[in-house]
Short mmCIF file of C-alpha atoms (C1' of nucleotides) in Angstrom, two decimals:
data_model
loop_
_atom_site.label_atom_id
_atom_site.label_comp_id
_atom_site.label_asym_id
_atom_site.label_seq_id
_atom_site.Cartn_x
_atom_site.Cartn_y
_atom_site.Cartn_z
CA UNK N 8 70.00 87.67 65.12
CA UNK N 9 72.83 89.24 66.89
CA UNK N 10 75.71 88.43 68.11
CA UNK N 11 75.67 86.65 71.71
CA UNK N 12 78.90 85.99 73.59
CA UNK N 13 79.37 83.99 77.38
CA UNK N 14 81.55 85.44 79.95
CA UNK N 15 84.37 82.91 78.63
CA UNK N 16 84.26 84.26 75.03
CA UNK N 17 84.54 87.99 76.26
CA UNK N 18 87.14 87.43 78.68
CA UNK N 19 89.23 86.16 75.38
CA UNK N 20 88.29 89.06 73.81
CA UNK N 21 89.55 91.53 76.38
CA UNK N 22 92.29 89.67 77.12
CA UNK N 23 91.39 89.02 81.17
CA UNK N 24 90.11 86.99 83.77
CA UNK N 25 86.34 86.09 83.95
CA UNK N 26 86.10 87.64 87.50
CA UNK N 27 87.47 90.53 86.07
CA UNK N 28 84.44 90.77 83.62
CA UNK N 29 82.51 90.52 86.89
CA UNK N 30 84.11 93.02 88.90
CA UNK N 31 83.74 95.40 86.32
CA UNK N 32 79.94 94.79 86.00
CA UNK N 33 80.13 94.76 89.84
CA UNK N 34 81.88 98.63 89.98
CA UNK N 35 79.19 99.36 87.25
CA UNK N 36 81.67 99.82 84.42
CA UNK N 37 79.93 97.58 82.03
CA UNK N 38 76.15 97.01 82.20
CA UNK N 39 74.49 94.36 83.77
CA UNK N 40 74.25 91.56 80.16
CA UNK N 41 70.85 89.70 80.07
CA UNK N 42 70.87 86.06 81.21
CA UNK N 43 70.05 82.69 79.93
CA UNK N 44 67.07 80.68 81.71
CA UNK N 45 69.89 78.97 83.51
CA UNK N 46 71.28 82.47 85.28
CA UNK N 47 74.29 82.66 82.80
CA UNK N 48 75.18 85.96 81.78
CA UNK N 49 75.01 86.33 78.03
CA UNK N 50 76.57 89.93 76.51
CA UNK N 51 76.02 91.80 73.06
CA UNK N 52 78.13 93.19 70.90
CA UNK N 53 77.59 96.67 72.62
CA UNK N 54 79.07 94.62 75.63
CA UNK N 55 82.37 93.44 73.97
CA UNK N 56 82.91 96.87 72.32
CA UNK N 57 82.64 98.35 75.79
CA UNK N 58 84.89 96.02 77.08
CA UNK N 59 87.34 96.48 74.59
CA UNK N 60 87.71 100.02 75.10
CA UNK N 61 88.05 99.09 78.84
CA UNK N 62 90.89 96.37 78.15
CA UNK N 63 92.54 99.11 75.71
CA UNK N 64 92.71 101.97 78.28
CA UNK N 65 93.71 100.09 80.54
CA UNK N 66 96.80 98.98 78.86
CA UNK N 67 97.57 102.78 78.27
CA UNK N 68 97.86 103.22 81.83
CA UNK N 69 94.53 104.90 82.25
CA UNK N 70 92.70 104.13 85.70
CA UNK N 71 89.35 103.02 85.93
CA UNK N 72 88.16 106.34 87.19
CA UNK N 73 89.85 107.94 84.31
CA UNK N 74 88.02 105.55 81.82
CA UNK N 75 84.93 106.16 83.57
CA UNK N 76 85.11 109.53 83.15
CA UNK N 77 85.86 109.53 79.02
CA UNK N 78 82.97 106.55 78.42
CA UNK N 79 80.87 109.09 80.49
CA UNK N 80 81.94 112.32 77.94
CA UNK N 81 81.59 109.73 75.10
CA UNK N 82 78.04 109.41 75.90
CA UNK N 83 77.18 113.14 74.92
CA UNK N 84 78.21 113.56 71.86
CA UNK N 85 77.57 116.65 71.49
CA UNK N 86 80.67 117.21 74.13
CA UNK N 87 83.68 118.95 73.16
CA UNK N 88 86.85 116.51 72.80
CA UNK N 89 88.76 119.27 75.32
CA UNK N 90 88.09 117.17 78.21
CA UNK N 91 89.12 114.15 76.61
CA UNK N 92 92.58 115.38 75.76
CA UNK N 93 93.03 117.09 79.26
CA UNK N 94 93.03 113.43 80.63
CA UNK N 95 95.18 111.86 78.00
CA UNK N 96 97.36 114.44 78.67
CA UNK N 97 97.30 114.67 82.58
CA UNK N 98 97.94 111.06 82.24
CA UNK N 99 100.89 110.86 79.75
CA UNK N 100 102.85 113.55 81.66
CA UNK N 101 101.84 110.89 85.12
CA UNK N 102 103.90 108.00 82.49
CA UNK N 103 106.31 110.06 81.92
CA UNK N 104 107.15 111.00 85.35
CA UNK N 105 106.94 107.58 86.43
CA UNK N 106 109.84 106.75 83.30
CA UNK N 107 111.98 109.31 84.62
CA UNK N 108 111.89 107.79 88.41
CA UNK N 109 112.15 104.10 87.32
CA UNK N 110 115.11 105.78 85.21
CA UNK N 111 116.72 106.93 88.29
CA UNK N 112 116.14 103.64 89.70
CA UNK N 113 117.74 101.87 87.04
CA UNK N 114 120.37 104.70 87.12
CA UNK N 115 121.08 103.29 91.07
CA UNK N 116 120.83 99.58 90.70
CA UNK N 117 123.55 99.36 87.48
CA UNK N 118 125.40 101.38 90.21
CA UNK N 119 125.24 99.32 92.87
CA UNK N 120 125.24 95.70 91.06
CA UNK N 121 128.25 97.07 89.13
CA UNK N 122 129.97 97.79 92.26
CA UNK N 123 129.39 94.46 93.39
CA UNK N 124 132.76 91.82 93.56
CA UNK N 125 130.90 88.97 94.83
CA UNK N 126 132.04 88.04 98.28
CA UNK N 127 130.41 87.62 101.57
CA UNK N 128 127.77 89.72 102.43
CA UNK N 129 129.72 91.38 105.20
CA UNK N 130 131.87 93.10 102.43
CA UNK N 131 128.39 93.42 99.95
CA UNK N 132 128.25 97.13 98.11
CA UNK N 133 124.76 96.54 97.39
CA UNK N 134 123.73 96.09 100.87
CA UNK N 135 125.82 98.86 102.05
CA UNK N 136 124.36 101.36 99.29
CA UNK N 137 121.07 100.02 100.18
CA UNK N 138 122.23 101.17 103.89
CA UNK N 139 123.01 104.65 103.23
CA UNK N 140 121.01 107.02 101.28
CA UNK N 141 123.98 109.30 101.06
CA UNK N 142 126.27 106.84 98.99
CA UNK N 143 124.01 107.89 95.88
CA UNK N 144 124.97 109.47 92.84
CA UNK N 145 121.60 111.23 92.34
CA UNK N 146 119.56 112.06 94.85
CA UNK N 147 116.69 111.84 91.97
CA UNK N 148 114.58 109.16 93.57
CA UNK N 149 114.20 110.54 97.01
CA UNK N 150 111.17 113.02 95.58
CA UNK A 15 124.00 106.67 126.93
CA UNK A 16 122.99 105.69 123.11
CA UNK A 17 120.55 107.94 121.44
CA UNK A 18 116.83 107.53 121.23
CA UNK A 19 114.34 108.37 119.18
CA UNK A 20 110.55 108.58 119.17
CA UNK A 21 108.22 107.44 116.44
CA UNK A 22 107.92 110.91 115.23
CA UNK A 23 111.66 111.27 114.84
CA UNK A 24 112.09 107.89 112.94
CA UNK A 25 109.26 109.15 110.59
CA UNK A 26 111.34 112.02 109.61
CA UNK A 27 114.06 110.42 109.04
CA UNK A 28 112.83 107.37 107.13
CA UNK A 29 110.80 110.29 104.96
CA UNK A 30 107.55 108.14 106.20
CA UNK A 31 104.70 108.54 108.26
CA UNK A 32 104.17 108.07 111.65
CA UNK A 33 101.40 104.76 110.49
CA UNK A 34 104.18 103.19 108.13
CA UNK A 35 106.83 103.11 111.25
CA UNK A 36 104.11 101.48 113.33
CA UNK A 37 102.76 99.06 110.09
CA UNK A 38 106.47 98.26 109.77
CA UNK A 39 106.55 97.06 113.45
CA UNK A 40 103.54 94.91 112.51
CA UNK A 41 104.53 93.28 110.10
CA UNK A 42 108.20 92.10 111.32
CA UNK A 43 110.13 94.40 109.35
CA UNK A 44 110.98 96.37 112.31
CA UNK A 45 111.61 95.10 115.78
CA UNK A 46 109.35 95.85 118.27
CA UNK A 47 111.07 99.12 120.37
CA UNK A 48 110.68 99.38 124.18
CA UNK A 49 108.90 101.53 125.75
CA UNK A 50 108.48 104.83 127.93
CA UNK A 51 106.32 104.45 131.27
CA UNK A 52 103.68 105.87 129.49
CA UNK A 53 103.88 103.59 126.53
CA UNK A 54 105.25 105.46 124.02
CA UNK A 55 107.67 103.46 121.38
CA UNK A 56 111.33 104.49 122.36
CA UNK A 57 113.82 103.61 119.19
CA UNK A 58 117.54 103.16 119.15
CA UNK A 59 120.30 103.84 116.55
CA UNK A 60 120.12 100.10 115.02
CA UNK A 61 116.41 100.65 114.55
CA UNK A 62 117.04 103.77 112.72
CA UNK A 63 119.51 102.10 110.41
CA UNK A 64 117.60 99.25 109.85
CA UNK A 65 114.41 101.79 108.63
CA UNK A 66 116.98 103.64 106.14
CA UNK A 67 117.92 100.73 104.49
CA UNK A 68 114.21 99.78 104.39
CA UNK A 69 112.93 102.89 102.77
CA UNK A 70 116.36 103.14 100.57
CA UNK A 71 115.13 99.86 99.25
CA UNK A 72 111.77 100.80 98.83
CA UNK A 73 112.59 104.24 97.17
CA UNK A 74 114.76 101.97 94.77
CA UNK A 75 111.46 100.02 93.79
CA UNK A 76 112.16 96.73 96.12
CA UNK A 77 109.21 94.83 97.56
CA UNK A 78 109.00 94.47 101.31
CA UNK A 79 109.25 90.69 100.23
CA UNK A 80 113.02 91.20 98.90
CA UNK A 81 114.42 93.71 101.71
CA UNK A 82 113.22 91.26 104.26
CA UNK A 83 115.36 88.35 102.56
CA UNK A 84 118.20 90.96 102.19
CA UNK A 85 117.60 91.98 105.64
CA UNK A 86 117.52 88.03 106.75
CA UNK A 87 120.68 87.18 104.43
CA UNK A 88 122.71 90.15 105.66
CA UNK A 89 122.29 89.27 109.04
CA UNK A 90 124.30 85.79 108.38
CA UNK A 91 127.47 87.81 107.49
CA UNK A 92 129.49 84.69 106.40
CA UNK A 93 126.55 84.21 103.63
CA UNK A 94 127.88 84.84 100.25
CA UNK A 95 126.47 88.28 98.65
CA UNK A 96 125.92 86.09 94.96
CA UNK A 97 121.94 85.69 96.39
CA UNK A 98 122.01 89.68 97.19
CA UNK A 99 122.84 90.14 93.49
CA UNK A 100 120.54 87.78 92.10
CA UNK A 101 117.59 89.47 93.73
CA UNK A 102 118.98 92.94 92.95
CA UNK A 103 119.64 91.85 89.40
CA UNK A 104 116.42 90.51 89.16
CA UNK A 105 114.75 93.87 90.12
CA UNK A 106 116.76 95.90 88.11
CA UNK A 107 115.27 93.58 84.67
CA UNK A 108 111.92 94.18 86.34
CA UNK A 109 112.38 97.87 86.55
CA UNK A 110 113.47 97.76 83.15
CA UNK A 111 110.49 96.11 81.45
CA UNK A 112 108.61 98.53 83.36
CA UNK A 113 110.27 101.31 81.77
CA UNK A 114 109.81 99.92 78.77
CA UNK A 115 106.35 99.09 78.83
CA UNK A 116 105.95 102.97 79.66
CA UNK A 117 107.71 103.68 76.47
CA UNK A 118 105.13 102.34 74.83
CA UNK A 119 102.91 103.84 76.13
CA UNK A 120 104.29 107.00 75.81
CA UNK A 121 104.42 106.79 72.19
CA UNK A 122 101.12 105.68 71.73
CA UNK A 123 99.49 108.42 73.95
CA UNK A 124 101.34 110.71 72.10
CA UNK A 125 100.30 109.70 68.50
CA UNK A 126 96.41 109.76 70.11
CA UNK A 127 97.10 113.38 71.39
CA UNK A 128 99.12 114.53 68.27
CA UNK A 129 96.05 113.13 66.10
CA UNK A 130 93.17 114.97 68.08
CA UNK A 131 91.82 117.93 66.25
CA UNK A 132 90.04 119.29 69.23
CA UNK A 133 86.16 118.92 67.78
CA UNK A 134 83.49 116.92 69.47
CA UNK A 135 83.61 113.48 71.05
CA UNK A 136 82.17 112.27 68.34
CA UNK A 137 84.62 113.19 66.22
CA UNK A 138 87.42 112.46 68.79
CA UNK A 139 90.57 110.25 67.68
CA UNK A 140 91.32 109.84 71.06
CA UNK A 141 88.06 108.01 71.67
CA UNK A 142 88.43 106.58 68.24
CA UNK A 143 92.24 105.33 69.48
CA UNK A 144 91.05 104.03 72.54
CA UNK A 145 88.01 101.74 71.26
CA UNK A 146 89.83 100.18 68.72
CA UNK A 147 93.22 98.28 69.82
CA UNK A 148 94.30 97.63 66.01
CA UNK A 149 94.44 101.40 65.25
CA UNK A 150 98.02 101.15 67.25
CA UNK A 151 100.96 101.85 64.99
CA UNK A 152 102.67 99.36 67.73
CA UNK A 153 101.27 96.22 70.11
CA UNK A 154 104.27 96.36 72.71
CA UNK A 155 101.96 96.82 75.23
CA UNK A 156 99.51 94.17 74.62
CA UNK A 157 102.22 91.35 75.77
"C1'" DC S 1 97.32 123.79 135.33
"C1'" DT S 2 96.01 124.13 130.80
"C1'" DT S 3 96.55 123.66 126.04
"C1'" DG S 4 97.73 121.32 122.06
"C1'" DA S 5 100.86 118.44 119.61
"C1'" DA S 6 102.30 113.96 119.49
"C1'" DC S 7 101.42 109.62 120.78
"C1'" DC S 8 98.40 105.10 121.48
"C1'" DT S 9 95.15 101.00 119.60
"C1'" DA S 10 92.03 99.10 116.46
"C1'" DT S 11 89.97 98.90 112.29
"C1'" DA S 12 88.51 100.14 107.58
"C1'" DG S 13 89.72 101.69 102.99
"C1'" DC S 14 92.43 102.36 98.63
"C1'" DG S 15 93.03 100.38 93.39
"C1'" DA S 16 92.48 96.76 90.44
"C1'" DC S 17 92.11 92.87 90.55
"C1'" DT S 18 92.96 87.53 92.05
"C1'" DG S 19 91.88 83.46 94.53
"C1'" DT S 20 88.97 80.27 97.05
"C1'" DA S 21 84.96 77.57 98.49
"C1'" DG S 22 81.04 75.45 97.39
"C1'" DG S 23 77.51 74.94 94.40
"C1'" DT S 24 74.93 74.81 89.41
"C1'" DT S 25 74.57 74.58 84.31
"C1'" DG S 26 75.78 73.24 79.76
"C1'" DT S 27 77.60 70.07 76.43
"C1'" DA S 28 79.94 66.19 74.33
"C1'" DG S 29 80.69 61.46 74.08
"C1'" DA S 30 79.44 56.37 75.40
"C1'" DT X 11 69.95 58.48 78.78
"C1'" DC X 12 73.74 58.73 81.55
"C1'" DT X 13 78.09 60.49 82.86
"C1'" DA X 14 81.96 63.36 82.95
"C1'" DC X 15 83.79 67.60 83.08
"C1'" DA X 16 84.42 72.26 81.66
"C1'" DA X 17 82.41 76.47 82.29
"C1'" DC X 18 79.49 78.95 84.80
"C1'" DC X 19 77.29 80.97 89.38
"C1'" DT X 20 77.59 83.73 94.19
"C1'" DA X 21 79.93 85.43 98.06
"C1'" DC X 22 83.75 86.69 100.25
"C1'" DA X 23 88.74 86.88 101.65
"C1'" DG X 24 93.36 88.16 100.21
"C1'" DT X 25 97.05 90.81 97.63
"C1'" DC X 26 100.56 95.10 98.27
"C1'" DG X 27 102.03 98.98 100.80
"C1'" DC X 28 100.45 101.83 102.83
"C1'" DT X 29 96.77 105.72 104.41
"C1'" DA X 30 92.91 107.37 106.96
"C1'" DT X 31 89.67 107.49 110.68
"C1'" DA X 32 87.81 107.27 115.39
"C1'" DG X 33 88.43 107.71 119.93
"C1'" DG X 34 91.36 107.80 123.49
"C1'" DT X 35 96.16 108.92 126.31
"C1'" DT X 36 100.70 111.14 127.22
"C1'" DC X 37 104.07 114.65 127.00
"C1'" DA X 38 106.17 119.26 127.01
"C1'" DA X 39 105.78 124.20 126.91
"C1'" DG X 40 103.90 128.35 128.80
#
DNA sequence: CTTGAACCTATAGCGACTGTAGGTTGTAGA
DNA sequence: TCTACAACCTACAGTCGCTATAGGTTCAAG
């Protein structure tokens, strides 16, 4: 007989919350599992592979949308992989982008702490940067 | 007679919309601005100073949270800045776990890219890369 | 005096969960 | 068999920082 698993056992698996289990059953990202005679949901293999691929995505970054969209190529084989790629790619320029702001960020902060002597607040070079845009270096992080 | 500005004005100079201004308002982080006889919000040069340093903050990756306890420690000026640092200190390690949990996955979306042939899905290692969590060269990103 | 942009309020929606309330089921030990 | 108690169930509200929509009013230019 095959594998059975409770909503506990998967959440383990994937690494989440039971709810989130739920909510992705509920935004139809993982089918509806079969239920035990007292109303507990009760998942297959198929389920936990699913799932996995979910949890796995998802800590690449990829949105739900974006996941739903490569389970949904994945289910025609017969698909060319070009579609696939154009999303991993579309999304690791989006990380990449989002390195080079938090970057900048990091860039300003240093700046700012480092400029810091630790008196009262009414003499504070952090507050005052934070005041005024134009006391940046870079103007990187405004885009 | 001090300047004034309308809502559209503030918007263009806090690089927001119109609805932020007004959610800002809402939400305490702005003080409510009179008005004109017709209702209209009618701003002053402190509130424009206080929505730069907002949306400096928040273009430097701050919560709303930690401006308004900047905001609310700034405005006791005999408060020592060490409480300004620790938050700003503490963001700065938070942006840079960010960036480094982007790292990784840079590197892994790149090795998934780099692998795929460009067949069908069924013979995609992208697909393959994303199903199957201990096919990454790294687990960084798991934590 | 008309047109149209800019303003007003109130409320719902976004993404991806997370938390809460209040109830039911399953299981292990006494 | 009874009793705890963990794990499950549904339904719904809340998180963050806006953004969008509907439906109405005011302001300034021509």
């Amino acid at each position: 007989m095959a594998q059975q698993f409770s909503i506990g056992e998967m959440a383990k698996v994937g690494n989440c919350q039971v709810q989130t289990i739920r909510y992705y059953e509920e935004i139809g990202m993982l089918l509806k599992p079969s239920r035990t005679a007292g109303n507990q949901r009760v998942y297959t293999q198929a389920h936990r592979d699913r799932l996995n691929f979910i949890r796995h995505s998802r800590e690449l970054g990829f949105s739900l949308a974006q996941i739903r969209t490569i389970l949904a190529l994945n289910d025609d084989p017969s698909h060319c992989c070009a579609e696939v790629d154009k999303i991993a790619r579309a999304h690791l320029s989006e990380v990449e982008s989002k390195i080079a702001r938090l970057d900048d960020m990091r860039t300003e902060l240093q700046r700012m702490i480092g400029a810091c002597a630790g008196g009262l607040v009414s003499d504070c070079r952090i507050i005052e940067a934070l005041s005024d845009h134009s006391l940046c270096l870079s103007d990187e992080h405004q885009k």
